């Protein structure tokens, strides 16, 4: 196997000639790891004359007051409501301060790095220069070793810890090469053939029978001229329109296409769309289809029945009947090679190392905001090596171009039906992305996210994964994207058996188990805009579930997962009885959820007994994957009306939603007791099952049109 080195060697001076200087009292450890990942072997010292490209990620400014900026343009009582920022204004507000740039540059020059060799990158996020290993070791008071990747044969320079002067640490997020190890995407010389994706492991749990296409259009779900007689059995577009009082759309401003994000090779096809329109939305002409926003070589459309995605078709089925004649932009991310191998257990692939899975949000954010590509926040700069694919990708089916940064204009609304538990995603990665949702909210973009179909979820602190098995030594597992305070999280409801669309909905259930994702974050404290609503929930509907209070701190190790155990607290010392009557014995965790965390979902919409068409067959589907695009489509409709009278798109929604809960239909029945766990129960006002409730389109339209 060929050896790959990730730096240029200029000489072979004796390793023994380099002795790292001890750190003086004025310095402190900036990043440190206890041990490298098991796949890497620490071997010889890096030759002292080896030339290294050094990059210092400069700390962004004003992230701590970013929420104030966002609330200033998002709160309905603010005089600046709707006065969204431009991309340049956002970059300027959060770029590293001139003091940071000058302080770090002066330190480098005083340490012997020639000023003219230091490059300040165009986006102002990095200072970069070349240095020998000997120079870098002296600068950082450390030692660099060659680490050999047992999976790929790569050799990378790295250190277990390095030091910075105390007055420099606050200005630098992290340094490369540093403690992070950077493997290539695939084994050297390996030319793997594309295989069928196994994305169903990530998708919502739909069950579809049959794969042959049929031209038959009659089914038990047939929408007989918009009838709403059987909405407790089948939620057709007519049912959705009746539930939320949505009239047929009439506007289609070219600037207001609704965005739907798809991760994976989940594709739409015209054949099934046309059948769906004929069956359930006859006012939409055949041939209507979304625009394809294909990022980094992604493929959105297929004519192959084997490649049609249930997630893609569900999102389109939810949105088109509400927004048409407005169009939809179908965002797809990353090339065929990436998604063909992402879930292949026989192939090492970014995002699956160390038991952690990541699904492409960095590259999407790169594409719609070029400043995200290389900016630094919470210790992470640019894409996360080992998680995000890199481009050009020379593998079969790979995208040969450069990583696409800022080449796509974001849609005013972006609906997302994918997610992972907080414990599965590195702390720095989650918080950096959350800060980006805040910045895009400042620019008038609304992120609407499905709250998940696993209820409260479960977390096994020993195995570090979700489980549906019974077990008392667990805490709830909130969803990482939903818990970001700057997105709008959407749970699921249903028309209960025997009820009509004129009666109140309940929290959605499958086989008697509630599945609407909801709970409280371990990463983010409760934001001010929802504090009163959540406090009222605890005052009026105190859960019979033991809680803990704490927020997971950021980690100095770039890829570190959240250590939930640090805030859960001690395990039970003896047998105790819980409020629900159950018992935990010594050594088991008694507490289940974080009482001070950001609560979710924010709102809800129907997500049960939804007919869809896949490969010519009408199939039933369930999930918040339907709920989120329904709510996002309603926001798109309201944006149309605001744009028509010369007003801005809505942008970040939550402050107005919580300030005016009267716009919503309160849901007071049901729970999210799923996966064998005790969950939460819906009640009057906000709750962690259905949020503030389901939308009333007329009330929302009236209120939002009344705002500047």
XYZ file of C-alpha atoms in Angstrom:
708
model
C 0.000 0.000 0.000
C 1.430 3.346 -1.013
C 2.250 5.776 1.727
C 0.417 9.109 1.565
C 1.963 12.049 3.378
C -0.051 15.162 4.010
C 2.870 17.593 3.963
C 5.977 18.186 1.865
C 9.293 16.925 3.255
C 12.229 19.156 2.399
C 14.952 17.269 4.209
C 15.781 14.345 6.465
C 17.645 15.905 9.364
C 17.984 13.766 12.445
C 14.792 13.682 14.485
C 16.808 13.795 17.657
C 17.884 17.318 16.731
C 14.433 18.671 17.564
C 13.524 19.110 21.195
C 10.234 20.830 21.980
C 10.664 23.735 24.338
C 8.751 23.549 27.612
C 5.845 25.974 27.736
C 6.578 29.079 29.819
C 4.163 30.245 32.540
C 2.690 32.795 30.117
C 1.331 29.936 27.959
C -1.504 27.458 28.484
C -2.761 24.315 26.775
C -5.116 25.369 23.945
C -6.163 21.945 22.621
C -5.445 18.521 24.038
C -6.564 14.940 23.504
C -6.130 11.970 25.785
C -5.387 9.600 22.896
C -5.735 9.535 19.104
C -8.579 7.535 17.527
C -7.892 3.799 17.533
C -7.380 3.752 13.769
C -4.255 5.936 14.010
C -0.786 4.727 15.121
C 1.709 7.209 16.547
C 5.162 6.621 15.062
C 8.269 8.727 14.342
C 8.771 12.412 15.023
C 8.105 14.661 12.053
C 11.478 15.613 10.444
C 12.479 19.088 11.655
C 12.824 20.470 8.123
C 9.448 19.136 6.940
C 7.471 22.070 5.554
C 3.972 22.428 7.017
C 1.089 24.633 5.916
C -0.094 26.207 9.150
C -3.559 27.723 9.468
C -4.911 29.574 12.491
C -8.675 29.794 12.640
C -9.549 33.190 14.058
C -12.441 33.489 16.476
C -15.541 35.184 15.072
C -16.785 38.234 16.876
C -20.273 39.026 18.170
C -21.620 35.448 18.153
C -22.672 36.019 21.756
C -24.863 38.977 20.755
C -26.064 37.387 17.507
C -29.371 36.416 19.155
C -29.980 40.089 19.952
C -29.419 40.988 16.308
C -31.834 38.261 15.212
C -34.557 39.196 17.678
C -34.240 42.824 16.588
C -35.467 41.894 13.086
C -37.760 39.026 14.170
C -39.728 40.105 17.234
C -43.129 41.538 16.304
C -42.739 44.437 18.739
C -39.356 45.507 17.410
C -39.262 48.702 15.295
C -36.824 46.844 13.016
C -39.111 43.876 12.365
C -38.595 42.545 8.837
C -35.539 44.721 8.139
C -33.344 41.774 7.264
C -29.625 42.081 6.702
C -27.652 41.509 3.533
C -25.071 38.730 3.365
C -22.281 41.332 3.430
C -23.733 42.926 6.564
C -23.780 39.526 8.283
C -20.183 38.788 7.285
C -19.064 42.189 8.501
C -20.867 41.815 11.847
C -19.371 38.428 12.714
C -15.925 38.527 11.106
C -12.894 38.307 13.410
C -12.256 41.704 14.924
C -9.338 43.799 13.746
C -7.948 43.486 17.263
C -7.974 39.686 16.852
C -6.197 39.856 13.486
C -3.603 42.365 14.696
C -2.949 40.576 17.995
C -2.398 37.169 16.417
C -0.297 38.565 13.556
C 1.915 40.515 15.982
C 2.484 37.398 18.058
C 3.499 35.430 14.969
C 5.906 38.139 13.791
C 7.403 38.507 17.281
C 7.890 34.724 17.269
C 9.943 34.803 14.079
C 7.350 34.301 11.314
C 8.060 36.870 8.601
C 5.121 39.258 8.183
C 5.101 39.111 4.372
C 4.675 35.310 4.470
C 1.453 35.493 6.505
C -1.734 35.391 4.422
C -5.033 36.723 5.717
C -7.683 34.783 3.795
C -10.287 36.604 1.709
C -13.109 35.724 4.097
C -10.933 37.062 6.956
C -11.357 33.861 8.999
C -7.786 32.508 8.785
C -4.155 33.482 9.025
C -1.992 31.044 7.076
C 1.747 30.590 6.548
C 4.354 27.924 5.866
C 6.736 26.836 8.596
C 9.163 24.017 9.230
C 8.246 21.453 11.845
C 11.057 22.842 13.987
C 9.603 26.367 13.824
C 6.072 25.184 14.575
C 7.141 23.063 17.532
C 8.963 26.043 18.980
C 5.996 28.330 18.351
C 3.457 26.015 19.999
C 5.736 24.372 22.592
C 4.893 20.882 21.460
C 6.183 17.913 19.464
C 4.815 16.684 16.137
C 4.712 12.996 15.286
C 3.780 11.042 12.199
C 0.436 9.306 12.688
C -0.339 6.374 10.378
C -3.952 5.638 9.459
C -4.500 1.880 9.549
C -7.580 2.180 7.303
C -6.083 4.143 4.454
C -2.304 4.137 4.808
C -2.270 7.929 5.134
C 0.408 9.618 7.226
C -0.491 12.866 8.979
C 1.467 15.228 11.223
C -0.239 15.712 14.554
C 0.314 16.465 18.205
C -1.433 15.431 21.380
C -1.505 18.954 22.752
C -0.147 22.418 22.023
C 0.189 25.697 23.886
C -0.628 29.311 23.130
C 0.105 32.493 25.062
C -2.732 33.350 27.417
C -3.483 36.604 25.587
C -3.715 34.787 22.227
C -6.062 31.946 23.196
C -9.246 34.034 23.083
C -8.460 35.027 19.483
C -7.834 31.540 18.019
C -10.361 28.743 17.606
C -7.873 26.090 16.578
C -4.724 25.430 14.588
C -3.905 22.940 11.860
C -1.930 20.798 11.898
C -2.959 20.237 15.488
C -4.729 17.510 17.418
C -7.150 16.717 14.568
C -6.199 13.875 12.233
C -7.200 14.234 8.597
C -7.756 10.972 6.686
C -8.492 10.998 2.943
C -11.913 9.912 1.698
C -10.869 6.470 0.490
C -7.996 4.063 0.567
C -5.147 5.012 -1.763
C -5.416 3.269 -5.091
C -8.855 1.932 -4.249
C -11.431 2.205 -7.055
C -14.648 1.095 -5.455
C -17.691 0.403 -7.581
C -20.930 2.180 -6.804
C -23.465 0.170 -4.841
C -27.110 0.794 -4.069
C -27.538 3.138 -1.156
C -28.830 2.004 2.192
C -30.233 5.378 3.115
C -33.393 3.758 4.485
C -31.444 3.312 7.713
C -31.534 7.098 8.089
C -34.913 7.850 6.528
C -38.137 7.888 8.420
C -39.532 4.418 8.928
C -41.907 3.985 6.037
C -42.968 0.549 4.823
C -43.682 0.224 1.120
C -44.890 -2.911 -0.645
C -44.354 -3.568 -4.314
C -41.963 -2.014 -6.773
C -43.697 -2.394 -10.143
C -45.347 0.672 -11.600
C -49.048 0.560 -12.169
C -51.300 2.757 -14.248
C -54.260 2.095 -11.970
C -55.327 5.228 -10.157
C -58.267 4.020 -8.108
C -57.535 3.208 -4.487
C -59.077 3.189 -1.011
C -57.534 6.642 -0.593
C -59.136 8.187 -3.662
C -60.013 11.846 -3.089
C -63.548 11.997 -4.502
C -63.791 15.637 -5.623
C -62.141 16.975 -2.483
C -64.227 15.030 0.032
C -63.255 15.340 3.699
C -65.519 12.558 4.927
C -62.685 10.130 5.757
C -59.895 12.343 7.046
C -59.544 10.156 10.131
C -58.413 7.397 7.777
C -56.657 9.283 5.002
C -55.189 12.797 5.118
C -55.557 14.048 1.561
C -54.765 17.614 0.417
C -58.461 18.390 0.857
C -58.207 17.325 4.497
C -55.141 19.487 5.099
C -56.860 22.472 3.488
C -59.956 21.943 5.632
C -58.024 21.441 8.868
C -56.024 24.630 8.530
C -58.502 26.676 6.431
C -56.132 27.080 3.501
C -57.676 28.491 0.313
C -56.284 27.532 -3.076
C -53.181 29.568 -3.932
C -53.204 32.272 -6.598
C -49.766 33.917 -6.372
C -46.350 32.797 -7.612
C -43.684 35.432 -7.142
C -40.454 34.297 -8.859
C -38.411 35.218 -5.769
C -40.394 32.982 -3.426
C -39.872 29.363 -4.489
C -40.307 27.025 -1.514
C -37.190 25.042 -0.604
C -37.151 21.347 0.350
C -33.828 19.855 1.420
C -33.075 16.213 0.613
C -30.035 14.429 2.001
C -28.945 11.248 0.296
C -29.837 9.968 -3.142
C -33.549 10.424 -2.412
C -34.971 11.443 -5.812
C -38.308 12.459 -7.236
C -39.877 11.228 -10.467
C -42.451 12.771 -12.802
C -44.441 9.572 -13.249
C -45.457 9.395 -9.586
C -45.942 13.161 -9.305
C -48.403 13.125 -12.211
C -50.319 10.235 -10.674
C -50.459 12.066 -7.344
C -51.785 15.236 -8.958
C -54.445 13.265 -10.835
C -55.440 11.320 -7.735
C -55.373 13.995 -5.028
C -54.640 17.460 -6.495
C -56.395 17.578 -9.862
C -55.962 21.367 -10.193
C -52.188 20.881 -10.619
C -51.381 20.088 -14.279
C -49.369 17.062 -15.262
C -45.729 17.828 -15.880
C -45.480 20.202 -12.916
C -42.210 19.563 -11.133
C -39.693 21.244 -8.835
C -36.552 23.096 -9.800
C -33.447 21.086 -8.970
C -30.843 22.736 -6.767
C -28.099 20.137 -7.221
C -25.057 20.794 -5.032
C -21.643 19.162 -5.525
C -22.817 16.834 -8.271
C -26.018 15.715 -6.544
C -28.801 14.100 -8.601
C -32.414 15.072 -7.850
C -34.501 13.435 -10.592
C -34.817 9.835 -11.719
C -36.811 7.756 -14.180
C -35.684 4.524 -12.538
C -38.355 3.122 -10.166
C -35.639 1.661 -7.942
C -34.250 5.128 -7.196
C -37.485 6.967 -6.371
C -37.360 8.140 -2.751
C -40.315 7.949 -0.386
C -38.963 10.955 1.534
C -38.738 13.039 -1.631
C -42.226 12.124 -2.807
C -43.721 12.677 0.666
C -42.267 16.182 0.938
C -43.517 17.121 -2.522
C -46.958 15.619 -1.847
C -47.219 17.704 1.324
C -46.147 20.996 -0.238
C -47.391 21.186 -3.831
C -51.156 21.211 -3.129
C -50.637 24.166 -0.788
C -48.186 26.326 -2.765
C -49.115 25.697 -6.418
C -48.856 27.711 -8.715
C -45.736 28.649 -6.782
C -42.815 26.384 -7.575
C -40.597 24.326 -5.306
C -36.802 24.147 -5.243
C -35.631 20.618 -4.493
C -32.237 20.957 -2.805
C -29.959 17.897 -3.131
C -26.456 17.627 -1.696
C -23.329 15.632 -2.633
C -22.471 13.244 -5.418
C -23.562 9.713 -6.151
C -20.362 8.141 -4.869
C -20.831 9.745 -1.471
C -24.369 8.504 -0.935
C -23.795 5.100 -2.550
C -21.171 4.334 0.077
C -22.367 6.297 3.091
C -24.176 3.342 4.661
C -22.057 0.541 3.215
C -20.698 -1.332 6.273
C -17.853 -2.741 4.181
C -16.521 0.674 3.215
C -14.857 3.168 5.520
C -16.463 6.493 4.842
C -16.524 9.999 6.327
C -19.228 10.529 8.913
C -19.284 6.981 10.204
C -16.033 6.941 12.119
C -16.102 6.330 15.855
C -19.757 5.330 15.689
C -20.904 8.801 14.695
C -22.960 9.577 11.595
C -23.204 12.957 9.940
C -25.408 13.633 6.935
C -24.222 16.564 4.851
C -25.531 19.803 6.342
C -22.134 21.507 6.173
C -22.021 21.227 2.386
C -25.559 22.552 2.059
C -24.757 25.554 4.223
C -21.539 26.064 2.224
C -23.543 26.198 -0.994
C -26.053 28.819 0.149
C -23.606 30.921 2.179
C -20.042 31.028 0.900
C -18.752 32.586 4.111
C -19.588 29.355 5.955
C -17.050 27.382 3.891
C -14.046 28.599 5.836
C -15.276 30.648 8.790
C -14.580 29.509 12.339
C -16.932 29.107 15.298
C -16.881 27.011 18.464
C -13.527 25.501 17.542
C -14.483 24.332 14.044
C -13.299 25.989 10.850
C -14.655 25.078 7.428
C -15.830 21.551 6.775
C -15.084 18.823 9.273
C -12.445 16.466 7.921
C -13.490 12.851 8.247
C -17.188 13.791 8.235
C -17.735 15.873 5.105
C -16.739 14.648 1.634
C -14.068 16.662 -0.140
C -14.051 17.749 -3.766
C -12.945 17.199 -6.509
C -13.963 13.559 -5.980
C -12.119 11.302 -8.423
C -14.059 8.169 -7.491
C -16.507 6.610 -10.003
C -19.626 8.777 -9.952
C -17.737 11.489 -8.086
C -18.163 15.225 -8.624
C -15.054 16.535 -10.363
C -15.552 20.212 -9.560
C -14.480 22.237 -6.548
C -16.605 22.396 -3.396
C -19.482 24.741 -4.216
C -19.399 27.747 -1.911
C -22.013 30.482 -2.096
C -23.092 29.512 -5.606
C -26.796 29.100 -4.781
C -29.268 31.712 -3.566
C -31.196 30.307 -0.599
C -34.963 30.072 -0.819
C -37.006 32.120 1.653
C -38.232 28.939 3.358
C -36.249 25.701 3.720
C -38.050 22.562 4.912
C -35.854 19.799 6.381
C -37.068 16.300 7.252
C -33.829 14.734 8.498
C -32.162 14.661 11.859
C -29.902 12.978 14.393
C -29.814 12.861 18.165
C -27.686 15.458 19.926
C -25.359 12.800 21.301
C -24.469 11.646 17.774
C -23.007 14.944 16.537
C -19.801 16.653 17.740
C -20.515 19.601 20.012
C -18.525 22.100 17.948
C -20.188 20.980 14.712
C -23.714 21.300 16.124
C -23.105 24.733 17.619
C -21.370 26.114 14.536
C -24.265 25.035 12.326
C -26.779 26.469 14.790
C -24.959 29.810 14.633
C -25.287 29.651 10.843
C -29.070 29.207 11.085
C -29.040 32.364 13.188
C -27.061 34.247 10.526
C -29.346 33.061 7.728
C -32.349 34.025 9.833
C -30.899 37.537 9.955
C -31.035 37.462 6.141
C -34.751 36.539 6.163
C -34.510 32.743 5.747
C -36.973 30.491 7.625
C -35.723 27.007 8.595
C -38.606 24.594 9.256
C -37.500 21.213 10.651
C -39.350 17.942 11.291
C -39.125 17.115 15.006
C -38.548 13.402 14.387
C -40.580 10.222 14.708
C -39.003 8.675 17.821
C -40.896 10.515 20.534
C -38.516 11.486 23.301
C -35.842 9.121 21.964
C -33.498 7.193 24.187
C -29.837 7.369 25.070
C -27.671 4.585 26.435
C -24.723 6.283 28.175
C -22.644 3.136 27.933
C -23.257 2.085 24.327
C -23.625 5.710 23.126
C -26.517 4.963 20.803
C -30.296 5.081 20.666
C -32.144 1.902 21.478
C -35.764 0.840 21.366
C -35.183 -1.795 24.025
C -36.391 -1.434 27.559
C -33.762 -0.183 29.959
C -33.760 2.109 32.967
C -30.198 3.369 32.618
C -31.152 5.857 29.904
C -32.056 9.495 29.384
C -34.105 11.031 26.588
C -32.375 11.859 23.290
C -33.388 15.251 21.826
C -32.824 15.905 18.122
C -29.807 18.079 17.372
C -31.206 20.248 14.574
C -34.547 20.827 16.307
C -32.963 21.954 19.538
C -31.118 24.812 17.835
C -33.097 27.868 19.015
C -33.007 29.504 15.559
C -35.114 26.964 13.641
C -38.847 26.248 13.816
C -39.463 22.670 14.918
C -42.635 20.898 13.752
C -44.231 17.949 15.539
C -47.012 15.666 14.281
C -50.773 15.485 14.886
C -53.632 13.397 13.522
C -57.384 13.298 13.102
C -58.234 10.599 15.615
C -60.443 7.666 14.550
C -64.078 8.667 14.424
C -63.366 12.400 14.418
C -63.795 14.938 11.638
C -61.767 17.905 10.441
C -64.043 20.215 12.403
C -62.949 18.612 15.679
C -59.662 19.063 17.517
C -56.701 16.982 16.399
C -54.574 14.944 18.799
C -50.869 14.145 18.967
C -50.050 11.581 16.272
C -49.816 7.893 17.077
C -48.821 4.661 15.381
C -50.161 1.464 16.951
C -51.086 3.363 20.090
C -47.631 4.893 20.533
C -47.040 8.624 20.127
C -44.142 9.404 17.811
C -43.985 13.193 17.609
C -40.404 14.129 18.512
C -40.127 16.506 21.432
C -38.277 17.332 24.603
C -35.508 19.568 25.904
C -31.994 20.242 24.670
C -28.753 19.354 26.400
C -26.775 21.781 24.204
C -28.810 25.001 24.276
C -30.488 26.835 27.168
C -34.083 27.952 26.886
C -34.276 31.038 24.617
C -36.021 34.140 25.879
C -38.795 34.010 23.271
C -40.195 30.728 24.659
C -39.399 31.143 28.339
C -42.892 32.170 29.446
C -44.593 29.407 27.439
C -42.328 26.664 28.774
C -42.529 27.977 32.338
C -46.327 27.795 32.026
C -46.071 24.177 30.877
C -44.124 23.224 33.988
C -46.464 25.216 36.223
C -49.658 23.706 34.791
C -48.576 20.267 33.496
C -45.644 19.162 35.647
C -44.352 15.885 34.094
C -44.076 12.862 36.345
C -40.558 12.381 35.057
C -37.385 13.143 37.029
C -35.163 15.822 35.485
C -31.681 17.299 35.668
C -30.419 20.803 34.872
C -27.289 21.710 32.947
C -25.852 22.603 29.548
C -23.082 20.538 27.949
C -19.911 22.668 27.721
C -18.046 23.083 24.468
C -15.116 20.729 23.946
C -11.550 21.635 23.066
C -11.382 18.421 21.024
C -12.833 19.114 17.590
C -14.736 15.871 17.069
C -15.767 15.246 20.672
C -19.366 14.121 21.147
C -21.465 15.708 23.900
C -20.730 14.245 27.310
C -24.332 14.121 28.478
C -23.310 12.282 31.628
C -21.591 15.382 32.982
C -24.924 17.177 33.354
C -27.187 14.215 34.156
C -25.502 13.857 37.528
C -24.806 10.964 39.861
C -26.465 7.607 39.538
C -28.844 6.337 42.184
C -27.070 5.069 45.280
C -29.966 2.882 46.373
C -33.408 1.740 45.279
C -35.719 4.735 44.849
C -39.281 5.157 43.622
C -39.917 7.646 40.808
C -43.016 9.858 40.450
C -44.468 7.490 37.848
C -44.326 4.588 40.309
C -41.358 2.849 38.700
C -38.135 2.070 40.508
C -34.458 2.499 39.811
C -31.855 0.574 41.740
C -28.339 1.475 42.737
C -26.108 2.375 39.804
C -28.927 3.381 37.481
C -29.639 6.891 36.215
C -32.834 8.286 37.678
C -33.106 11.528 35.697
C -34.472 11.621 32.145
C -34.622 15.124 30.654
C -32.984 18.542 30.914
C -35.312 20.972 32.634
C -33.463 24.130 31.557
C -32.884 23.217 27.894
C -34.494 24.685 24.772
C -37.902 23.032 24.401
C -39.223 21.618 21.123
C -41.284 21.300 18.941
C -42.501 24.838 18.420
C -45.607 23.953 16.386
C -47.224 20.905 14.770
C -49.158 19.748 11.711
C -50.829 16.541 10.594
C -48.492 13.637 9.940
C -50.545 10.431 10.176
C -52.385 8.285 7.625
C -51.037 10.239 4.660
C -51.531 8.615 1.231
C -48.654 8.943 -1.189
C -47.762 7.400 -4.541
C -44.544 5.490 -5.055
C -43.819 3.446 -8.169
C -47.423 3.815 -9.267
C -48.867 2.424 -6.035
C -50.820 4.357 -3.414
C -49.164 3.769 -0.046
C -49.849 5.034 3.493
C -47.096 7.050 5.170
C -46.642 8.580 8.612
C -44.232 11.047 10.096
C -43.142 14.578 10.821
C -41.603 14.390 7.334
C -45.103 15.332 6.150
C -45.798 17.788 8.960
C -42.764 20.009 8.357
C -43.330 20.682 4.632
C -47.032 21.363 5.323
C -46.081 24.075 7.801
C -43.294 25.353 5.544
C -45.735 25.566 2.630
C -48.100 27.683 4.739
C -45.228 30.061 5.540
C -44.409 30.219 1.819
C -48.011 31.197 1.119
C -47.867 33.967 3.716
C -44.591 35.182 2.220
C -46.371 35.421 -1.144
C -48.999 37.699 0.351
C -46.429 39.892 2.101
C -44.289 40.208 -1.023
C -47.388 41.170 -3.030
C -47.903 44.221 -0.794
C -44.236 45.191 -0.786
C -43.185 43.604 2.500
C -40.284 41.282 3.300
C -40.335 37.528 3.733
C -40.921 36.432 7.321
C -37.487 35.063 8.190
C -37.129 33.681 11.725
C -40.630 32.772 12.885
C -40.452 31.767 16.530
C -40.611 35.128 18.351
C -43.884 35.966 16.586
C -45.326 32.470 17.049
C -44.706 32.532 20.800
C -45.873 36.140 21.138
C -49.157 35.260 19.387
C -50.141 31.677 20.238
C -53.750 32.615 19.413
C -52.781 32.012 15.758
C -52.504 28.296 16.526
C -55.006 25.511 17.213
C -54.055 24.250 20.661
C -53.597 20.450 20.881
C -54.368 19.052 24.318
C -54.546 15.274 23.810
C -51.933 12.617 23.208
C -48.316 11.995 24.124
C -44.980 10.985 22.660
C -44.478 7.798 24.615
C -42.378 5.971 22.081
C -39.648 3.335 21.910
C -40.622 1.831 25.238
C -39.983 5.157 27.023
C -42.132 7.271 29.259
C -42.666 10.450 27.284
C -44.453 13.757 27.679
C -48.181 14.480 27.509
C -49.874 17.222 25.518
C -51.781 19.880 27.427
C -53.185 23.376 27.089
C -50.637 25.896 25.840
C -47.171 24.877 24.698
C -46.056 21.313 25.326
C -43.057 19.165 24.234
C -45.283 16.984 22.022
C -47.126 19.391 19.699
C -45.609 22.743 20.665
C -48.009 25.690 20.405
C -50.352 23.631 18.211
C -51.331 23.495 14.550
C -51.666 26.467 12.163
C -54.779 28.500 11.490
C -53.956 29.970 8.097
C -56.444 32.877 8.249
C -55.243 33.960 11.690
C -51.580 33.628 10.757
C -52.080 35.536 7.513
C -53.918 38.375 9.235
C -51.303 38.723 11.957
C -48.253 38.494 9.709
C -49.749 40.922 7.180
C -50.299 43.394 10.000
C -46.576 43.457 10.763
C -44.191 45.844 8.942
